[in-house]
Structure formats: C-alpha cells, structure tokens
PDB file of C-alpha atoms and ligand atoms in Angstrom:
ATOM      1  CA  MET A   1      12.546 -17.215 -34.810  1.00  0.00           C
ATOM      2  CA  LYS A   2      13.007 -19.068 -31.696  1.00  0.00           C
ATOM      3  CA  LYS A   3      14.596 -15.989 -30.267  1.00  0.00           C
ATOM      4  CA  ILE A   4      11.595 -13.322 -31.363  1.00  0.00           C
ATOM      5  CA  VAL A   5       9.534 -15.169 -29.650  1.00  0.00           C
ATOM      6  CA  LEU A   6      11.616 -15.118 -26.548  1.00  0.00           C
ATOM      7  CA  LEU A   7      11.801 -11.097 -27.139  1.00  0.00           C
ATOM      8  CA  ILE A   8       8.307 -10.757 -27.313  1.00  0.00           C
ATOM      9  CA  CYS A   9       7.783 -12.877 -23.936  1.00  0.00           C
ATOM     10  CA  ALA A  10      10.518 -10.875 -21.877  1.00  0.00           C
ATOM     11  CA  VAL A  11       8.845  -7.652 -23.487  1.00  0.00           C
ATOM     12  CA  PHE A  12       5.418  -8.873 -22.610  1.00  0.00           C
ATOM     13  CA  VAL A  13       6.948  -9.980 -18.553  1.00  0.00           C
ATOM     14  CA  VAL A  14       8.437  -6.483 -18.297  1.00  0.00           C
ATOM     15  CA  SER A  15       5.282  -4.239 -19.197  1.00  0.00           C
ATOM     16  CA  SER A  16       3.153  -6.342 -17.253  1.00  0.00           C
ATOM     17  CA  LEU A  17       5.563  -6.304 -14.638  1.00  0.00           C
ATOM     18  CA  SER A  18       5.623  -2.614 -14.599  1.00  0.00           C
ATOM     19  CA  LEU A  19       1.561  -2.078 -14.643  1.00  0.00           C
ATOM     20  CA  MET A  20       1.587  -3.765 -11.116  1.00  0.00           C
ATOM     21  CA  ALA A  21       4.841  -1.997  -9.672  1.00  0.00           C
ATOM     22  CA  LEU A  22       3.894   0.688  -6.806  1.00  0.00           C
ATOM     23  CA  ASP A  23       3.567   4.245  -8.330  1.00  0.00           C
ATOM     24  CA  ARG A  24       2.668   6.588  -6.070  1.00  0.00           C
ATOM     25  CA  LYS A  25       2.514   9.181  -8.795  1.00  0.00           C
ATOM     26  CA  LYS A  26      -0.373   7.019 -10.133  1.00  0.00           C
ATOM     27  CA  GLY A  27      -2.193   7.036  -7.160  1.00  0.00           C
ATOM     28  CA  ASN A  28      -4.280   9.911  -5.317  1.00  0.00           C
ATOM     29  CA  VAL A  29      -3.535  11.225  -1.803  1.00  0.00           C
ATOM     30  CA  ASP A  30      -7.224  12.491  -0.955  1.00  0.00           C
ATOM     31  CA  ASN A  31      -8.959   9.474  -2.238  1.00  0.00           C
ATOM     32  CA  GLY A  32      -6.033   7.035   0.173  1.00  0.00           C
ATOM     33  CA  LYS A  33      -6.754   9.653   2.857  1.00  0.00           C
ATOM     34  CA  LYS A  34     -10.243   8.930   3.048  1.00  0.00           C
ATOM     35  CA  ILE A  35      -9.572   4.890   2.030  1.00  0.00           C
ATOM     36  CA  PHE A  36      -7.315   5.215   5.246  1.00  0.00           C
ATOM     37  CA  LYS A  37      -9.540   6.336   7.058  1.00  0.00           C
ATOM     38  CA  GLU A  38     -12.768   4.555   6.011  1.00  0.00           C
ATOM     39  CA  GLN A  39     -10.626   1.249   5.674  1.00  0.00           C
ATOM     40  CA  CYS A  40      -7.833   1.045   8.385  1.00  0.00           C
ATOM     41  CA  LYS A  41      -8.382   3.316  11.091  1.00  0.00           C
ATOM     42  CA  THR A  42     -11.531   1.816  11.958  1.00  0.00           C
ATOM     43  CA  CYS A  43      -9.916  -0.984  13.731  1.00  0.00           C
ATOM     44  CA  HIS A  44      -6.519   0.961  14.073  1.00  0.00           C
ATOM     45  CA  ASN A  45      -7.801   3.277  16.747  1.00  0.00           C
ATOM     46  CA  GLY A  46      -5.912   1.286  19.749  1.00  0.00           C
ATOM     47  CA  LYS A  47      -8.828  -0.582  21.101  1.00  0.00           C
ATOM     48  CA  ASP A  48      -9.759  -3.080  17.646  1.00  0.00           C
ATOM     49  CA  ALA A  49      -5.957  -3.141  17.231  1.00  0.00           C
ATOM     50  CA  LYS A  50      -2.968  -1.253  17.462  1.00  0.00           C
ATOM     51  CA  LYS A  51      -2.727   2.590  16.374  1.00  0.00           C
ATOM     52  CA  LEU A  52      -1.941   3.379  13.235  1.00  0.00           C
ATOM     53  CA  THR A  53      -1.326   6.238  10.914  1.00  0.00           C
ATOM     54  CA  PRO A  54       1.044   7.403   8.246  1.00  0.00           C
ATOM     55  CA  ALA A  55       3.104   8.977  10.812  1.00  0.00           C
ATOM     56  CA  HIS A  56       4.013   5.578  12.705  1.00  0.00           C
ATOM     57  CA  LYS A  57       5.794   4.515  10.413  1.00  0.00           C
ATOM     58  CA  THR A  58       8.430   5.328   7.528  1.00  0.00           C
ATOM     59  CA  ARG A  59       8.153   5.696   4.139  1.00  0.00           C
ATOM     60  CA  ALA A  60      10.324   2.870   3.210  1.00  0.00           C
ATOM     61  CA  GLN A  61       8.449   0.325   5.800  1.00  0.00           C
ATOM     62  CA  TRP A  62       5.103   1.483   4.378  1.00  0.00           C
ATOM     63  CA  LYS A  63       6.345   0.705   0.633  1.00  0.00           C
ATOM     64  CA  ARG A  64       7.944  -2.646   2.083  1.00  0.00           C
ATOM     65  CA  TYR A  65       3.785  -3.232   3.165  1.00  0.00           C
ATOM     66  CA  LEU A  66       2.156  -2.441   0.092  1.00  0.00           C
ATOM     67  CA  LYS A  67       4.451  -3.082  -3.015  1.00  0.00           C
ATOM     68  CA  ASN A  68       3.608  -5.856  -4.847  1.00  0.00           C
ATOM     69  CA  ASN A  69       0.317  -5.296  -4.863  1.00  0.00           C
ATOM     70  CA  GLY A  70       0.234  -5.058  -0.925  1.00  0.00           C
ATOM     71  CA  LYS A  71       0.923  -8.400  -0.392  1.00  0.00           C
ATOM     72  CA  LYS A  72       2.821  -8.152   2.952  1.00  0.00           C
ATOM     73  CA  LEU A  73      -0.079  -6.031   4.264  1.00  0.00           C
ATOM     74  CA  PHE A  74      -2.641  -8.950   2.892  1.00  0.00           C
ATOM     75  CA  ARG A  75      -0.491 -11.272   4.432  1.00  0.00           C
ATOM     76  CA  LYS A  76      -0.664  -9.547   8.289  1.00  0.00           C
ATOM     77  CA  HIS A  77      -3.806  -9.051   8.276  1.00  0.00           C
ATOM     78  CA  GLU A  78      -4.768 -12.427   6.722  1.00  0.00           C
ATOM     79  CA  LYS A  79      -2.518 -13.510  10.396  1.00  0.00           C
ATOM     80  CA  ALA A  80      -5.449 -12.160  11.952  1.00  0.00           C
ATOM     81  CA  ASN A  81      -8.107 -13.293   9.654  1.00  0.00           C
ATOM     82  CA  VAL A  82      -8.937  -9.704   8.798  1.00  0.00           C
ATOM     83  CA  LYS A  83     -10.302  -9.095   4.866  1.00  0.00           C
ATOM     84  CA  LEU A  84      -9.232  -6.170   3.686  1.00  0.00           C
ATOM     85  CA  ASN A  85     -10.776  -5.083   0.347  1.00  0.00           C
ATOM     86  CA  LEU A  86      -8.226  -3.253  -1.453  1.00  0.00           C
ATOM     87  CA  ASN A  87      -7.812  -3.256  -5.501  1.00  0.00           C
ATOM     88  CA  GLU A  88      -4.668  -2.454  -7.397  1.00  0.00           C
ATOM     89  CA  LYS A  89      -6.054   1.249  -7.421  1.00  0.00           C
ATOM     90  CA  ASP A  90      -6.390   1.736  -3.638  1.00  0.00           C
ATOM     91  CA  ILE A  91      -3.077   0.419  -2.961  1.00  0.00           C
ATOM     92  CA  ASN A  92      -1.558   3.252  -5.063  1.00  0.00           C
ATOM     93  CA  ASP A  93      -3.513   5.620  -3.403  1.00  0.00           C
ATOM     94  CA  LEU A  94      -2.831   4.603  -0.023  1.00  0.00           C
ATOM     95  CA  TRP A  95       0.627   4.293  -1.196  1.00  0.00           C
ATOM     96  CA  SER A  96       0.665   7.896  -2.247  1.00  0.00           C
ATOM     97  CA  PHE A  97      -0.884   8.986   1.131  1.00  0.00           C
ATOM     98  CA  CYS A  98       1.165   6.968   3.201  1.00  0.00           C
ATOM     99  CA  TYR A  99       4.337   8.969   1.212  1.00  0.00           C
ATOM    100  CA  VAL A 100       3.516  11.877   1.865  1.00  0.00           C
ATOM    101  CA  GLY A 101       2.353  11.471   5.353  1.00  0.00           C
ATOM    102  CA  ALA A 102       4.994   9.337   6.579  1.00  0.00           C
ATOM    103  CA  LEU A 103       7.216   9.672   9.716  1.00  0.00           C
ATOM    104  CA  ASP A 104      10.312  10.938   7.877  1.00  0.00           C
ATOM    105  CA  SER A 105       8.263  13.370   5.445  1.00  0.00           C
ATOM    106  CA  GLU A 106       8.173  17.104   6.022  1.00  0.00           C
ATOM    107  CA  LYS A 107       4.411  16.766   7.324  1.00  0.00           C
ATOM    108  CA  PRO A 108       3.536  13.685   9.057  1.00  0.00           C
ATOM    109  CA  GLN A 109       0.220  12.929   9.010  1.00  0.00           C
ATOM    110  CA  THR A 110      -1.968  11.506  11.966  1.00  0.00           C
ATOM    111  CA  CYS A 111      -5.206  11.306   9.746  1.00  0.00           C
ATOM    112  CA  ASP A 112      -7.646  12.924  12.724  1.00  0.00           C
TER     113      ASP A 112
HETATM  114  C1  HEC B   1     -11.158  -5.505  10.678  1.00  0.00           C
HETATM  115  C2  HEC B   1      -9.309  -5.143  11.409  1.00  0.00           C
HETATM  116  C3  HEC B   1      -8.708  -4.339  10.567  1.00  0.00           C
HETATM  117  C4  HEC B   1      -8.402  -3.395   9.362  1.00  0.00           C
HETATM  118  C5  HEC B   1      -9.838  -2.865   8.701  1.00  0.00           C
HETATM  119  C6  HEC B   1      -7.043  -3.122   9.198  1.00  0.00           C
HETATM  120  N1  HEC B   1      -6.359  -3.704   9.976  1.00  0.00           N
HETATM  121 FE1  HEC B   1      -4.264  -3.383   9.866  1.00  0.00          FE
HETATM  122  N2  HEC B   1      -4.170  -4.918  11.211  1.00  0.00           N
HETATM  123  C7  HEC B   1      -5.339  -5.409  12.177  1.00  0.00           C
HETATM  124  C8  HEC B   1      -4.928  -6.843  13.024  1.00  0.00           C
HETATM  125  C9  HEC B   1      -6.195  -7.137  14.174  1.00  0.00           C
HETATM  126  C10 HEC B   1      -3.710  -6.703  12.929  1.00  0.00           C
HETATM  127  C11 HEC B   1      -2.404  -7.701  13.723  1.00  0.00           C
HETATM  128  C12 HEC B   1      -2.164  -7.183  14.884  1.00  0.00           C
HETATM  129  C13 HEC B   1      -1.564  -5.549  15.224  1.00  0.00           C
HETATM  130  O1  HEC B   1      -0.579  -5.393  14.612  1.00  0.00           O
HETATM  131  O2  HEC B   1      -2.636  -4.829  15.908  1.00  0.00           O
HETATM  132  C14 HEC B   1      -3.219  -5.904  11.712  1.00  0.00           C
HETATM  133  C15 HEC B   1      -1.811  -5.089  11.438  1.00  0.00           C
HETATM  134  C16 HEC B   1      -1.301  -4.232  10.551  1.00  0.00           C
HETATM  135  C17 HEC B   1      -0.008  -3.705  10.239  1.00  0.00           C
HETATM  136  C18 HEC B   1       0.946  -4.367  10.604  1.00  0.00           C
HETATM  137  C19 HEC B   1       1.784  -3.854  12.169  1.00  0.00           C
HETATM  138  C20 HEC B   1       3.005  -3.914  12.492  1.00  0.00           C
HETATM  139  O3  HEC B   1       3.365  -3.321  12.543  1.00  0.00           O
HETATM  140  O4  HEC B   1       3.304  -4.998  12.586  1.00  0.00           O
HETATM  141  C21 HEC B   1      -0.185  -3.148   9.163  1.00  0.00           C
HETATM  142  C22 HEC B   1       0.850  -2.359   8.864  1.00  0.00           C
HETATM  143  C23 HEC B   1      -1.884  -2.435   8.980  1.00  0.00           C
HETATM  144  N3  HEC B   1      -2.112  -3.163   9.474  1.00  0.00           N
HETATM  145  C24 HEC B   1      -2.209  -1.799   8.203  1.00  0.00           C
HETATM  146  C25 HEC B   1      -3.631  -1.766   8.185  1.00  0.00           C
HETATM  147  C26 HEC B   1      -3.997  -0.731   6.945  1.00  0.00           C
HETATM  148  C27 HEC B   1      -3.218   0.049   6.216  1.00  0.00           C
HETATM  149  C28 HEC B   1      -5.415  -0.907   6.551  1.00  0.00           C
HETATM  150  C29 HEC B   1      -6.362  -0.466   5.829  1.00  0.00           C
HETATM  151  C30 HEC B   1      -6.015  -0.896   4.311  1.00  0.00           C
HETATM  152  C31 HEC B   1      -5.288  -1.842   8.053  1.00  0.00           C
HETATM  153  N4  HEC B   1      -4.660  -2.024   8.636  1.00  0.00           N
HETATM  154  C32 HEC B   1      -7.169  -2.398   7.963  1.00  0.00           C
HETATM  155  C33 HEC B   1      -6.404  -5.492  12.219  1.00  0.00           C
HETATM  156  C34 HEC B   1      -7.664  -3.981  10.512  1.00  0.00           C
END
C-alpha cells in the first residue's frame, strides 16, 4: 500500500515538473517578439538599461535566464527593483523567440 502511494506521488511530482518546464515548442515566436518589443526593449534600449536583443546572448544563456519559470530573469530584475509582468506562457513565448533569434542561431534577431 505504501509503495502505491509513493508511486502516485512520484508520478504527480514528475508530471507537475514537466508542466513547468521550459518548452519552446509550446511557445509562440511572434508573440515572444511582441513581448520582447513591448516589455523588454522599452528599458533595454541602451539608456534606461543596457541594450539587449535576442542576438546579444546565446541559446544556452537565454535558457539559463528563462528556465524554472524565469527564475534568474526575475532575480536579476528584483535586484534592480524592476517588477516583470510575465506569466508561464509569456516565458515560453519569449524562450521560442530568443531561441530562434539567439547569437548562435541561423538568423540572430536584433528586434528592430
Ligand atoms: C523597467 C526596466 C526593465 C524592463 C522592463 C526589463 N528590464 Fe531587464 N534589466 C533592467 C535592469 C535595470 C537590469 C540590470 C542592469 C543591467 O543589466 O542593465 C536588467 C537586467 C537584465 C538582464 C541581465 C543582463 C546581463 O547581461 O546580466 C537580462 C537578461 C534582462 N534584463 C532581460 C530582460 C527581458 C527579457 C525583459 C523583458 C521580459 C526585461 N529585461 C525587461 C531593466 C529592465
């Protein structure tokens, strides 16, 4: 009996983890671009914060910022007293856009 309960718990934990996992195939590139333009570029323009576009970082770097539901991205901004307004879907959309436009992609995106 105990084993079955443990097994059910394990299945539950694994499936909830995969729900939170970063998945660029679930993201929408166009919407990611829109979010980047509207919510990131407004500050990251070289005046209010340093200039930043998908092409400024590699896929691996973007992944590090965006995984675990954007944990590192939120942490960086909390330090700068910036509150980001992104839900789980937005994070996946951003990840899709940054993935196709990263420094080491075929077509780095400058978002202009
Ligand atoms: C209200 C202004 C503001 C907005 C909006 C904003 N940022 Fe930032 N961001 C900052 C500041 C300030 C820092 C810390 C100082 C710096 O790196 O310029 C920062 C840091 C970062 C860093 C770390 C930079 C590095 O190289 O260490 C990344 C990556 C980043 N932001 C991405 C984003 C993304 C993606 C968005 C959109 C979802 C976004 N930011 C929205 C102000 C902003």
